[in-house]
Short mmCIF file of C-alpha atoms and ligand atoms in Angstrom, two decimals:
data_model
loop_
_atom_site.label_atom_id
_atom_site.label_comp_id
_atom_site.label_asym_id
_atom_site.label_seq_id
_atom_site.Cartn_x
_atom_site.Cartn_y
_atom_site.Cartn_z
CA UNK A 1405 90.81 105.74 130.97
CA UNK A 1406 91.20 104.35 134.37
CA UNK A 1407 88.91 106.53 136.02
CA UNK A 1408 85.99 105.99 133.40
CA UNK A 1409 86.75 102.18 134.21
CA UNK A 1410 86.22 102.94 138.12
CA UNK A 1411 83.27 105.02 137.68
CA UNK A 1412 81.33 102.22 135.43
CA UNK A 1413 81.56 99.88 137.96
CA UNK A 1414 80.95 102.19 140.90
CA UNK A 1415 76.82 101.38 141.12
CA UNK A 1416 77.46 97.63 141.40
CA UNK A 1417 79.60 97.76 144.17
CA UNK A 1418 76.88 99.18 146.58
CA UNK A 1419 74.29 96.73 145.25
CA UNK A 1420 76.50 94.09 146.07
CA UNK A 1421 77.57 95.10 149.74
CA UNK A 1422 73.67 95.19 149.85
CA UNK A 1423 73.00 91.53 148.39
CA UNK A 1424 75.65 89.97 150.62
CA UNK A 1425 74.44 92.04 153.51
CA UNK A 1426 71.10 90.20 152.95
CA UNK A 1427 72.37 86.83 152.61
CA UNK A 1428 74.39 87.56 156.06
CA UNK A 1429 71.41 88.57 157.81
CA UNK A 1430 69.24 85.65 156.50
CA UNK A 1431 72.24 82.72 157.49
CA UNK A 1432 72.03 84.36 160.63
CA UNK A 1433 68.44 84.00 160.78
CA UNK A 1434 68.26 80.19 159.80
CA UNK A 1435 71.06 80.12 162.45
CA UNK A 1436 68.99 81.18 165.33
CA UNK A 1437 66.08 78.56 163.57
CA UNK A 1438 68.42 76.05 163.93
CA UNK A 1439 69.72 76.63 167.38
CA UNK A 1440 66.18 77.31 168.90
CA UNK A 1441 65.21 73.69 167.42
CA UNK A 1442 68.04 72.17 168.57
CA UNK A 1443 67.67 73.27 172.25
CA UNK A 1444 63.54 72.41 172.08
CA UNK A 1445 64.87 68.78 171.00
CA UNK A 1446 67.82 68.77 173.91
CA UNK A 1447 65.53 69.95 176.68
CA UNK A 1448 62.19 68.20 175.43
CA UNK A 1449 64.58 64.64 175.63
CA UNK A 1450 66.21 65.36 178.91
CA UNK A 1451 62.34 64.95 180.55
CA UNK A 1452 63.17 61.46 181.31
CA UNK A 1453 66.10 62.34 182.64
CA UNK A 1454 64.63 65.42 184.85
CA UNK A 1455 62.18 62.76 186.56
CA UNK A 1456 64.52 60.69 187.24
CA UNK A 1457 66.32 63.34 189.03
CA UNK A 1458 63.33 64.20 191.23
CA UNK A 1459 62.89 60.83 191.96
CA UNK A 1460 59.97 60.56 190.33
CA UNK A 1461 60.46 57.06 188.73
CA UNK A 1462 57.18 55.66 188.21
CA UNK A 1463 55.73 57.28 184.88
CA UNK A 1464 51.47 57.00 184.39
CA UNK A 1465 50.94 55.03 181.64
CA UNK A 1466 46.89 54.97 180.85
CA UNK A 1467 44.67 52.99 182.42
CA UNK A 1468 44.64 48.97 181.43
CA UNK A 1469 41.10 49.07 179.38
CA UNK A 1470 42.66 51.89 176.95
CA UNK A 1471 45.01 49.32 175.71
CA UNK A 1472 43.56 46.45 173.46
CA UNK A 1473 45.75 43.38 172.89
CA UNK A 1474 48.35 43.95 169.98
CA UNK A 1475 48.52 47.87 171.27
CA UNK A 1476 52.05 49.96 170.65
CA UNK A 1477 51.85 53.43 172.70
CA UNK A 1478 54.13 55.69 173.11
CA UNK A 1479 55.20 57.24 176.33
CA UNK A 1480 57.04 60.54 176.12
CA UNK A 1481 57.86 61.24 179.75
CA UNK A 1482 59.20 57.59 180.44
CA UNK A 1483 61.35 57.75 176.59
CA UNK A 1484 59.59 54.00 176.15
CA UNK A 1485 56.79 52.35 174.56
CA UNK A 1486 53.89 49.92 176.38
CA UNK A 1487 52.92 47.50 174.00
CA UNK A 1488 50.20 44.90 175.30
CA UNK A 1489 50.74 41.48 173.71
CA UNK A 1490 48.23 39.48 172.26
CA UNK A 1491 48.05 37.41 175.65
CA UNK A 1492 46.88 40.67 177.57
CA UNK A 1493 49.83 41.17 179.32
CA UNK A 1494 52.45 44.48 178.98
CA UNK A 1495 55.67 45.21 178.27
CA UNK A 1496 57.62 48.63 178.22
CA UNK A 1497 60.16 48.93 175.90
CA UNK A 1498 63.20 51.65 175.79
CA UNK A 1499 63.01 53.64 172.84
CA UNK A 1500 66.62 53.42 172.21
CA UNK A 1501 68.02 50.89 169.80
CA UNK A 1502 70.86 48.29 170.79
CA UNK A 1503 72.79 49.14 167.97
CA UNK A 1504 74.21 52.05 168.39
CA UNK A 1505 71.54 54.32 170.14
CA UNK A 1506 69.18 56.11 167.92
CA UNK A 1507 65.54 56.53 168.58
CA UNK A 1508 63.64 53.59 167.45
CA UNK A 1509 60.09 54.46 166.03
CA UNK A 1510 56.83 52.26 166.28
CA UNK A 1511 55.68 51.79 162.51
CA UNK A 1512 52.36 51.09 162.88
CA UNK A 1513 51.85 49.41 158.89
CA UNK A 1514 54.63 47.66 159.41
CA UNK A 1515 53.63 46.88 162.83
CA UNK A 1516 57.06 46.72 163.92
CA UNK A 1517 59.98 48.98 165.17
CA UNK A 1518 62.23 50.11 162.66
CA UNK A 1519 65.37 52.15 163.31
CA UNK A 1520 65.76 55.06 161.34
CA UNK A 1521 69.49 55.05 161.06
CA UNK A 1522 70.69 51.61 159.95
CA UNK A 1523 67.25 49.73 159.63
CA UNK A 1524 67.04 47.20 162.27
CA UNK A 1525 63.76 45.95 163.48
CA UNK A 1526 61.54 44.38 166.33
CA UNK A 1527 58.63 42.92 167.02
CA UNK A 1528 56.40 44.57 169.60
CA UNK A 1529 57.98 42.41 172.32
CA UNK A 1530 61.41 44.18 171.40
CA UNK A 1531 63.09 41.30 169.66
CA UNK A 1532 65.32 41.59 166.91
CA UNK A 1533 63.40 40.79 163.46
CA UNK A 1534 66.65 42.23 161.51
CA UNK A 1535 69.93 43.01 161.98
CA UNK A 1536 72.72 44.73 162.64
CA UNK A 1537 70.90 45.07 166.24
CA UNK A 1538 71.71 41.53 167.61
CA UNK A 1539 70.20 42.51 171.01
CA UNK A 1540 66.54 43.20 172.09
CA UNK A 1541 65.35 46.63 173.02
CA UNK A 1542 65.44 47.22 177.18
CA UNK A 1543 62.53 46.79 179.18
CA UNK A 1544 61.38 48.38 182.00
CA UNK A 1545 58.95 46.83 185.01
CA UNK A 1546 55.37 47.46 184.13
CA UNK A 1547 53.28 47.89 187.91
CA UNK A 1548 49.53 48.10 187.75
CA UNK A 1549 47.74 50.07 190.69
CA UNK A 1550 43.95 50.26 190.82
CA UNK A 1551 43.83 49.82 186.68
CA UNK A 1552 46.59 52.32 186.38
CA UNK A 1553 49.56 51.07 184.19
CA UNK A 1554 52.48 52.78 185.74
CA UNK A 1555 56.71 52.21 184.03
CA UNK A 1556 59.24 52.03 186.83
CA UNK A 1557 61.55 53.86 184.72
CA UNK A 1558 64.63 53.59 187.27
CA UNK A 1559 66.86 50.99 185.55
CA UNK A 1560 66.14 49.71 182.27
CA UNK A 1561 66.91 46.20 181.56
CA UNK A 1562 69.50 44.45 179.14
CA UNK A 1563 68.51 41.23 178.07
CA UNK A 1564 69.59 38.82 175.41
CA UNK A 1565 66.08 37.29 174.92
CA UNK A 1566 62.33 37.72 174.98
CA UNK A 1567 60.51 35.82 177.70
CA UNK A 1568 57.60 36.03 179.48
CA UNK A 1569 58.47 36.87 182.98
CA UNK A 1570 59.41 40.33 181.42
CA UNK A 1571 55.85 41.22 181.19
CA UNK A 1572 53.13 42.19 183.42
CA UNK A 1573 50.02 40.14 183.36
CA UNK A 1574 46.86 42.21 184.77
S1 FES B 2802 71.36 52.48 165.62
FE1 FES B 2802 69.61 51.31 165.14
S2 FES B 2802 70.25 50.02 163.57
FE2 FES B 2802 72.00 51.16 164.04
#
C-alpha cells in the first residue's frame, strides 16, 4: 500500500525540482539586473566626484544666450543645477537636499524643486518654499569666460539665506 502511495506521487516530484529550478535561475537573473543597475547608478554619480579628483573643478555649463531668464538646467557632471533668475543673472544650485540628502529634482509644472523623499521644496534660487528642509540648497560660484558659463564645483556653499551676491551677473 505504501509503495503504490510512493509511486503516485513519483512524476510530481521531478516536475517540481524542475519548477523551483526555474524560479532559482530567474531570482538569480533579476539579481544580476539589479546589481548591474545598481553599479551604473554608483559609478554614473561618482562623476562629480572623479573630476574633482583630477582637479578638474570648473564644469562647462552652456554658453550665456542658451539660457533665457527663469531657465532651470541641469548639469550632470557638476551634480547641480544653473538656473538664471528673472534679473539675468545665475545661480548653481547642489542637487542635494538639506534635509537629509536625497536628490532634489527640478519640476518644471511646478516650477519648483521638490524632494522626492519627504517633499520639501524651493524656488529656483534654492530657498525653502516648504518644509522639513529649513535650509537652502548649496550654491556653487558661477564664472563666465568669453560667454561660457562655467560651475567652480570645488566647495559648495552652506548658507542660511538667499541673496544676491550669490549670483553671477553677466
Ligand atoms: S531629504 Fe529632502 S525632504 Fe527629506
Amino acid at each position: 500500500m505504501t509503495s503504490e502511495t510512493n509511486s503516485d506521487h513519483l512524476p510530481e516530484k521531478p516536475r517540481r525540482r524542475t519548477l523551483l529550478g526555474w524560479l532559482w535561475a530567474l531570482l538569480g537573473l533579476l539579481a544580476c539586473i539589479e546589481l548591474g543597475w545598481l553599479t551604473g547608478s554608483i559609478l554614473k554619480s561618482r562623476k562629480p566626484i572623479a573630476a574633482r579628483r583630477q582637479g578638474n573643478r570648473l564644469i562647462d555649463a552652456g554658453r550665456v544666450e542658451s539660457f533665457s531668464p527663469g531657465d532651470v538646467k541641469a548639469i550632470p557632471e557638476a551634480m547641480a543645477y544653473l538656473s538664471r533668475l528673472e534679473d539675468g543673472s545665475f545661480i548653481a544650485l547642489s542637487k542635494t537636499c538639506t534635509h537629509l540628502g536625497c536628490t532634489v529634482p527640478w519640476d518644471q509644472v511646478r516650477q519648483r524643486f521638490v524632494c522626492p523623499c519627504h517633499g520639501s521644496t524651493f524656488d529656483r534660487t534654492g530657498s525653502v518654499l516648504t518644509a522639513p528642509a529649513i535650509r537652502p540648497l548649496d550654491y556653487y560660484p558661477v564664472r563666465i569666460e568669453n560667454g561660457l558659463l562655467r560651475i567652480d564645483i570645488a566647495t559648495p556653499t552652506r548658507r542660511e539665506t538667499f541673496d544676491a551676491s550669490q549670483t553671477t551677473r553677466v
